[in-house]
Amino acid sequence: MTPLRIKICGVTNVKDARVCAELGADMIGFNFYPQSPRYIEPEIARQIIETIPRSAGAVGVFVDASADEIRNTAKSTGIESVQLHGDFSPETCRDLAREFRVIRAFRTEARFQPEAAGEFPDCDVLLDAHHEELRGGTGVTCDWSAARATLPFTRFLILSGGLNAQNVAHAIAAVAPHAVDVCSGVESAPGVKDYRTIEKFIAAVRTAEC
């Protein structure tokens, strides 16, 4: 069985990135949405990415950015995976997928339909909780039943939204995702990771797999 992959998002400094990689994170997310409290300048992200192993794949998080902005930022920072939140068409995602691994993010709001993920066959899919103002890192749990119903419509499902060391095993059992994504659940403050909490989270994921 392929091990469940772990993504830690909202990393803002070199030390946190290195510790995430050392503790076993498979993906490390960098937020390029200026309104986010975890926003990071592309140049700083580039310097961080140069210090972490390729085994901890860097993911760039974008919200309603243009395709050109995404390309330019990803190429200048060395990012190979882009996570897209907002109004991105299947055509735009297909075009970007020629150059990058594309993760199409959806929020499990009342209007969300699991089959919508099937419109993006070139993408992995991330499901997050709905929030009126914030895009990610809210600490709000997403709809696990909607996430489970999305599985047949995507090649790779990443579960996000309010995960932490206490609930991630239940989330894995309920959804059976291919990966889990944590942000605020392993922080002492927005953009500041708590290393002991990361250890506990990763241990909980690996125990849930057994």
PDB file of C-alpha atoms in Angstrom:
ATOM      1  CA  MET A   1       0.000   0.000   0.000  1.00  0.00           C
ATOM      2  CA  THR A   2       1.293   3.455  -0.893  1.00  0.00           C
ATOM      3  CA  PRO A   3       1.962   5.484   2.258  1.00  0.00           C
ATOM      4  CA  LEU A   4      -0.372   8.397   2.880  1.00  0.00           C
ATOM      5  CA  ARG A   5       1.371  11.611   1.916  1.00  0.00           C
ATOM      6  CA  ILE A   6       1.589  14.520   4.328  1.00  0.00           C
ATOM      7  CA  LYS A   7       1.540  18.179   3.308  1.00  0.00           C
ATOM      8  CA  ILE A   8       2.391  20.963   5.747  1.00  0.00           C
ATOM      9  CA  CYS A   9       1.261  24.320   4.455  1.00  0.00           C
ATOM     10  CA  GLY A  10       1.923  27.950   5.305  1.00  0.00           C
ATOM     11  CA  VAL A  11       5.659  27.635   5.901  1.00  0.00           C
ATOM     12  CA  THR A  12       7.367  31.036   6.111  1.00  0.00           C
ATOM     13  CA  ASN A  13      10.995  30.471   7.135  1.00  0.00           C
ATOM     14  CA  VAL A  14      13.996  28.223   6.544  1.00  0.00           C
ATOM     15  CA  LYS A  15      14.087  26.581   9.970  1.00  0.00           C
ATOM     16  CA  ASP A  16      10.436  25.544   9.844  1.00  0.00           C
ATOM     17  CA  ALA A  17      10.841  24.165   6.330  1.00  0.00           C
ATOM     18  CA  ARG A  18      13.892  22.112   7.269  1.00  0.00           C
ATOM     19  CA  VAL A  19      12.244  20.697  10.384  1.00  0.00           C
ATOM     20  CA  CYS A  20       9.087  19.794   8.429  1.00  0.00           C
ATOM     21  CA  ALA A  21      11.234  17.894   5.935  1.00  0.00           C
ATOM     22  CA  GLU A  22      13.292  16.189   8.654  1.00  0.00           C
ATOM     23  CA  LEU A  23      10.176  15.070  10.513  1.00  0.00           C
ATOM     24  CA  GLY A  24       8.729  13.456   7.398  1.00  0.00           C
ATOM     25  CA  ALA A  25       6.623  15.946   5.456  1.00  0.00           C
ATOM     26  CA  ASP A  26       6.220  14.897   1.813  1.00  0.00           C
ATOM     27  CA  MET A  27       5.049  18.318   0.654  1.00  0.00           C
ATOM     28  CA  ILE A  28       5.685  21.812   1.995  1.00  0.00           C
ATOM     29  CA  GLY A  29       3.323  24.621   1.027  1.00  0.00           C
ATOM     30  CA  PHE A  30       4.225  28.263   0.423  1.00  0.00           C
ATOM     31  CA  ASN A  31       1.368  30.771   0.312  1.00  0.00           C
ATOM     32  CA  PHE A  32       1.574  33.420  -2.387  1.00  0.00           C
ATOM     33  CA  TYR A  33      -1.826  34.978  -1.611  1.00  0.00           C
ATOM     34  CA  PRO A  34      -1.056  38.534  -0.378  1.00  0.00           C
ATOM     35  CA  GLN A  35      -4.104  38.674   1.906  1.00  0.00           C
ATOM     36  CA  SER A  36      -2.993  35.581   3.831  1.00  0.00           C
ATOM     37  CA  PRO A  37      -1.298  35.973   7.234  1.00  0.00           C
ATOM     38  CA  ARG A  38       1.111  33.304   5.944  1.00  0.00           C
ATOM     39  CA  TYR A  39       1.992  35.153   2.737  1.00  0.00           C
ATOM     40  CA  ILE A  40       5.601  34.771   1.657  1.00  0.00           C
ATOM     41  CA  GLU A  41       7.537  36.801  -0.884  1.00  0.00           C
ATOM     42  CA  PRO A  42       8.629  34.658  -3.852  1.00  0.00           C
ATOM     43  CA  GLU A  43      12.287  35.540  -3.339  1.00  0.00           C
ATOM     44  CA  ILE A  44      12.170  34.351   0.278  1.00  0.00           C
ATOM     45  CA  ALA A  45      10.406  31.163  -0.834  1.00  0.00           C
ATOM     46  CA  ARG A  46      13.131  30.556  -3.419  1.00  0.00           C
ATOM     47  CA  GLN A  47      15.829  30.829  -0.758  1.00  0.00           C
ATOM     48  CA  ILE A  48      13.966  28.375   1.476  1.00  0.00           C
ATOM     49  CA  ILE A  49      13.287  25.878  -1.313  1.00  0.00           C
ATOM     50  CA  GLU A  50      16.979  25.785  -2.168  1.00  0.00           C
ATOM     51  CA  THR A  51      17.700  24.460   1.342  1.00  0.00           C
ATOM     52  CA  ILE A  52      15.193  21.588   1.537  1.00  0.00           C
ATOM     53  CA  PRO A  53      15.473  18.144  -0.078  1.00  0.00           C
ATOM     54  CA  ARG A  54      13.542  17.460  -3.267  1.00  0.00           C
ATOM     55  CA  SER A  55      11.807  14.625  -1.430  1.00  0.00           C
ATOM     56  CA  ALA A  56       9.848  17.310   0.406  1.00  0.00           C
ATOM     57  CA  GLY A  57       8.165  18.720  -2.678  1.00  0.00           C
ATOM     58  CA  ALA A  58       7.486  22.459  -2.634  1.00  0.00           C
ATOM     59  CA  VAL A  59       3.918  23.521  -3.422  1.00  0.00           C
ATOM     60  CA  GLY A  60       2.958  27.077  -4.342  1.00  0.00           C
ATOM     61  CA  VAL A  61      -0.491  28.184  -3.166  1.00  0.00           C
ATOM     62  CA  PHE A  62      -2.302  30.715  -5.366  1.00  0.00           C
ATOM     63  CA  VAL A  63      -5.722  32.376  -5.103  1.00  0.00           C
ATOM     64  CA  ASP A  64      -7.355  33.834  -8.224  1.00  0.00           C
ATOM     65  CA  ALA A  65      -3.973  34.507  -9.808  1.00  0.00           C
ATOM     66  CA  SER A  66      -3.440  34.671 -13.561  1.00  0.00           C
ATOM     67  CA  ALA A  67      -1.784  31.779 -15.370  1.00  0.00           C
ATOM     68  CA  ASP A  68       1.177  34.008 -16.223  1.00  0.00           C
ATOM     69  CA  GLU A  69       1.617  35.060 -12.601  1.00  0.00           C
ATOM     70  CA  ILE A  70       1.518  31.435 -11.495  1.00  0.00           C
ATOM     71  CA  ARG A  71       4.075  30.412 -14.121  1.00  0.00           C
ATOM     72  CA  ASN A  72       6.428  33.263 -13.327  1.00  0.00           C
ATOM     73  CA  THR A  73       6.308  32.730  -9.577  1.00  0.00           C
ATOM     74  CA  ALA A  74       6.662  28.958  -9.821  1.00  0.00           C
ATOM     75  CA  LYS A  75       9.604  29.126 -12.203  1.00  0.00           C
ATOM     76  CA  SER A  76      11.407  31.856 -10.250  1.00  0.00           C
ATOM     77  CA  THR A  77      11.101  29.941  -6.977  1.00  0.00           C
ATOM     78  CA  GLY A  78      11.764  26.419  -8.243  1.00  0.00           C
ATOM     79  CA  ILE A  79       8.281  25.169  -7.433  1.00  0.00           C
ATOM     80  CA  GLU A  80       7.019  22.190  -9.442  1.00  0.00           C
ATOM     81  CA  SER A  81       3.525  21.894  -7.905  1.00  0.00           C
ATOM     82  CA  VAL A  82       0.875  24.632  -7.872  1.00  0.00           C
ATOM     83  CA  GLN A  83      -2.252  24.622  -5.698  1.00  0.00           C
ATOM     84  CA  LEU A  84      -5.071  26.699  -7.149  1.00  0.00           C
ATOM     85  CA  HIS A  85      -7.888  28.252  -5.108  1.00  0.00           C
ATOM     86  CA  GLY A  86     -10.642  30.280  -6.713  1.00  0.00           C
ATOM     87  CA  ASP A  87     -12.168  30.465 -10.167  1.00  0.00           C
ATOM     88  CA  PHE A  88      -9.904  28.335 -12.364  1.00  0.00           C
ATOM     89  CA  SER A  89     -11.353  26.693 -15.449  1.00  0.00           C
ATOM     90  CA  PRO A  90     -10.541  23.156 -16.586  1.00  0.00           C
ATOM     91  CA  GLU A  91      -8.834  24.678 -19.639  1.00  0.00           C
ATOM     92  CA  THR A  92      -6.498  26.838 -17.530  1.00  0.00           C
ATOM     93  CA  CYS A  93      -5.669  23.913 -15.273  1.00  0.00           C
ATOM     94  CA  ARG A  94      -5.024  21.661 -18.278  1.00  0.00           C
ATOM     95  CA  ASP A  95      -2.668  24.251 -19.735  1.00  0.00           C
ATOM     96  CA  LEU A  96      -0.739  24.642 -16.459  1.00  0.00           C
ATOM     97  CA  ALA A  97      -0.600  20.862 -16.036  1.00  0.00           C
ATOM     98  CA  ARG A  98       1.681  20.705 -19.074  1.00  0.00           C
ATOM     99  CA  GLU A  99       4.359  22.380 -16.945  1.00  0.00           C
ATOM    100  CA  PHE A 100       3.491  21.684 -13.313  1.00  0.00           C
ATOM    101  CA  ARG A 101       1.708  19.281 -11.032  1.00  0.00           C
ATOM    102  CA  VAL A 102      -1.615  21.040 -10.507  1.00  0.00           C
ATOM    103  CA  ILE A 103      -3.683  20.693  -7.338  1.00  0.00           C
ATOM    104  CA  ARG A 104      -7.184  22.085  -7.848  1.00  0.00           C
ATOM    105  CA  ALA A 105      -8.671  23.200  -4.535  1.00  0.00           C
ATOM    106  CA  PHE A 106     -12.382  23.132  -3.721  1.00  0.00           C
ATOM    107  CA  ARG A 107     -14.260  24.259  -0.614  1.00  0.00           C
ATOM    108  CA  THR A 108     -16.990  21.994   0.744  1.00  0.00           C
ATOM    109  CA  GLU A 109     -19.621  24.720   0.867  1.00  0.00           C
ATOM    110  CA  ALA A 110     -23.335  24.001   0.447  1.00  0.00           C
ATOM    111  CA  ARG A 111     -23.119  24.350  -3.357  1.00  0.00           C
ATOM    112  CA  PHE A 112     -20.184  21.974  -3.725  1.00  0.00           C
ATOM    113  CA  GLN A 113     -20.868  18.929  -5.897  1.00  0.00           C
ATOM    114  CA  PRO A 114     -18.344  16.060  -5.673  1.00  0.00           C
ATOM    115  CA  GLU A 115     -18.627  15.341  -9.388  1.00  0.00           C
ATOM    116  CA  ALA A 116     -17.201  18.813 -10.099  1.00  0.00           C
ATOM    117  CA  ALA A 117     -13.780  17.322  -9.393  1.00  0.00           C
ATOM    118  CA  GLY A 118     -14.231  15.121 -12.450  1.00  0.00           C
ATOM    119  CA  GLU A 119     -14.033  18.207 -14.665  1.00  0.00           C
ATOM    120  CA  PHE A 120     -10.327  18.438 -13.806  1.00  0.00           C
ATOM    121  CA  PRO A 121      -8.817  15.100 -14.906  1.00  0.00           C
ATOM    122  CA  ASP A 122      -5.370  16.668 -15.284  1.00  0.00           C
ATOM    123  CA  CYS A 123      -5.294  17.725 -11.639  1.00  0.00           C
ATOM    124  CA  ASP A 124      -5.039  16.345  -8.161  1.00  0.00           C
ATOM    125  CA  VAL A 125      -7.864  17.623  -5.954  1.00  0.00           C
ATOM    126  CA  LEU A 126      -7.674  19.258  -2.527  1.00  0.00           C
ATOM    127  CA  LEU A 127     -10.788  19.686  -0.402  1.00  0.00           C
ATOM    128  CA  ASP A 128     -10.858  22.417   2.234  1.00  0.00           C
ATOM    129  CA  ALA A 129     -13.487  23.915   4.521  1.00  0.00           C
ATOM    130  CA  HIS A 130     -15.624  26.852   3.473  1.00  0.00           C
ATOM    131  CA  HIS A 131     -14.936  30.212   5.136  1.00  0.00           C
ATOM    132  CA  GLU A 132     -16.556  33.521   4.215  1.00  0.00           C
ATOM    133  CA  GLU A 133     -13.306  35.511   4.313  1.00  0.00           C
ATOM    134  CA  LEU A 134     -10.263  33.220   4.451  1.00  0.00           C
ATOM    135  CA  ARG A 135      -8.782  30.809   1.910  1.00  0.00           C
ATOM    136  CA  GLY A 136      -7.149  28.022   3.875  1.00  0.00           C
ATOM    137  CA  GLY A 137      -5.544  27.929   7.296  1.00  0.00           C
ATOM    138  CA  THR A 138      -8.880  28.592   8.983  1.00  0.00           C
ATOM    139  CA  GLY A 139      -8.889  25.698  11.438  1.00  0.00           C
ATOM    140  CA  VAL A 140     -12.398  24.852  10.251  1.00  0.00           C
ATOM    141  CA  THR A 141     -13.089  21.175   9.475  1.00  0.00           C
ATOM    142  CA  CYS A 142     -14.327  20.412   5.985  1.00  0.00           C
ATOM    143  CA  ASP A 143     -17.261  18.130   5.191  1.00  0.00           C
ATOM    144  CA  TRP A 144     -15.741  14.648   5.377  1.00  0.00           C
ATOM    145  CA  SER A 145     -18.773  12.990   3.785  1.00  0.00           C
ATOM    146  CA  ALA A 146     -18.484  15.287   0.764  1.00  0.00           C
ATOM    147  CA  ALA A 147     -14.769  14.528   0.625  1.00  0.00           C
ATOM    148  CA  ARG A 148     -15.407  10.788   0.647  1.00  0.00           C
ATOM    149  CA  ALA A 149     -17.982  11.206  -2.137  1.00  0.00           C
ATOM    150  CA  THR A 150     -15.348  13.008  -4.237  1.00  0.00           C
ATOM    151  CA  LEU A 151     -12.943  10.060  -4.314  1.00  0.00           C
ATOM    152  CA  PRO A 152     -14.439   8.380  -7.422  1.00  0.00           C
ATOM    153  CA  PHE A 153     -14.018  11.609  -9.404  1.00  0.00           C
ATOM    154  CA  THR A 154     -10.311  12.233  -8.878  1.00  0.00           C
ATOM    155  CA  ARG A 155      -7.020  10.404  -9.286  1.00  0.00           C
ATOM    156  CA  PHE A 156      -5.533  11.846  -6.067  1.00  0.00           C
ATOM    157  CA  LEU A 157      -7.433  13.412  -3.154  1.00  0.00           C
ATOM    158  CA  ILE A 158      -5.813  15.662  -0.560  1.00  0.00           C
ATOM    159  CA  LEU A 159      -7.899  16.260   2.560  1.00  0.00           C
ATOM    160  CA  SER A 160      -7.471  19.624   4.252  1.00  0.00           C
ATOM    161  CA  GLY A 161      -9.408  21.822   6.650  1.00  0.00           C
ATOM    162  CA  GLY A 162      -9.094  21.819  10.423  1.00  0.00           C
ATOM    163  CA  LEU A 163      -6.911  18.734  10.717  1.00  0.00           C
ATOM    164  CA  ASN A 164      -4.776  18.195  13.800  1.00  0.00           C
ATOM    165  CA  ALA A 165      -3.145  15.375  15.743  1.00  0.00           C
ATOM    166  CA  GLN A 166      -6.386  14.670  17.611  1.00  0.00           C
ATOM    167  CA  ASN A 167      -8.732  14.269  14.639  1.00  0.00           C
ATOM    168  CA  VAL A 168      -6.572  13.215  11.694  1.00  0.00           C
ATOM    169  CA  ALA A 169      -6.987   9.467  12.358  1.00  0.00           C
ATOM    170  CA  HIS A 170     -10.769   9.863  12.322  1.00  0.00           C
ATOM    171  CA  ALA A 171     -10.527  11.908   9.125  1.00  0.00           C
ATOM    172  CA  ILE A 172      -8.433   9.235   7.422  1.00  0.00           C
ATOM    173  CA  ALA A 173     -10.879   6.528   8.458  1.00  0.00           C
ATOM    174  CA  ALA A 174     -13.864   8.560   7.251  1.00  0.00           C
ATOM    175  CA  VAL A 175     -12.460   9.741   3.916  1.00  0.00           C
ATOM    176  CA  ALA A 176      -9.585   7.421   2.893  1.00  0.00           C
ATOM    177  CA  PRO A 177      -7.683  10.248   1.159  1.00  0.00           C
ATOM    178  CA  HIS A 178      -4.386   9.877  -0.648  1.00  0.00           C
ATOM    179  CA  ALA A 179      -2.858  12.743   1.352  1.00  0.00           C
ATOM    180  CA  VAL A 180      -3.617  15.039   4.275  1.00  0.00           C
ATOM    181  CA  ASP A 181      -2.839  18.747   4.488  1.00  0.00           C
ATOM    182  CA  VAL A 182      -2.287  20.599   7.773  1.00  0.00           C
ATOM    183  CA  CYS A 183      -1.623  24.264   8.466  1.00  0.00           C
ATOM    184  CA  SER A 184      -3.047  25.951  11.564  1.00  0.00           C
ATOM    185  CA  GLY A 185      -3.263  22.578  13.336  1.00  0.00           C
ATOM    186  CA  VAL A 186       0.536  22.524  13.770  1.00  0.00           C
ATOM    187  CA  GLU A 187       1.129  26.201  14.554  1.00  0.00           C
ATOM    188  CA  SER A 188       1.766  28.300  17.652  1.00  0.00           C
ATOM    189  CA  ALA A 189       0.808  31.407  15.614  1.00  0.00           C
ATOM    190  CA  PRO A 190      -0.042  32.013  11.942  1.00  0.00           C
ATOM    191  CA  GLY A 191       3.039  31.057   9.938  1.00  0.00           C
ATOM    192  CA  VAL A 192       4.966  29.807  13.002  1.00  0.00           C
ATOM    193  CA  LYS A 193       5.180  26.022  13.211  1.00  0.00           C
ATOM    194  CA  ASP A 194       5.235  24.095  16.477  1.00  0.00           C
ATOM    195  CA  TYR A 195       7.677  21.227  16.050  1.00  0.00           C
ATOM    196  CA  ARG A 196       6.335  18.989  18.807  1.00  0.00           C
ATOM    197  CA  THR A 197       2.842  19.331  17.356  1.00  0.00           C
ATOM    198  CA  ILE A 198       4.151  18.427  13.901  1.00  0.00           C
ATOM    199  CA  GLU A 199       5.735  15.288  15.379  1.00  0.00           C
ATOM    200  CA  LYS A 200       2.435  14.326  16.989  1.00  0.00           C
ATOM    201  CA  PHE A 201       0.508  14.968  13.775  1.00  0.00           C
ATOM    202  CA  ILE A 202       2.828  12.865  11.625  1.00  0.00           C
ATOM    203  CA  ALA A 203       2.844  10.080  14.233  1.00  0.00           C
ATOM    204  CA  ALA A 204      -0.965  10.092  14.278  1.00  0.00           C
ATOM    205  CA  VAL A 205      -1.080   9.794  10.477  1.00  0.00           C
ATOM    206  CA  ARG A 206       1.362   6.893  10.402  1.00  0.00           C
ATOM    207  CA  THR A 207      -0.460   5.098  13.218  1.00  0.00           C
ATOM    208  CA  ALA A 208      -3.765   5.496  11.380  1.00  0.00           C
ATOM    209  CA  GLU A 209      -2.265   3.767   8.345  1.00  0.00           C
ATOM    210  CA  CYS A 210      -1.433   0.588  10.277  1.00  0.00           C
TER     211      CYS A 210
END
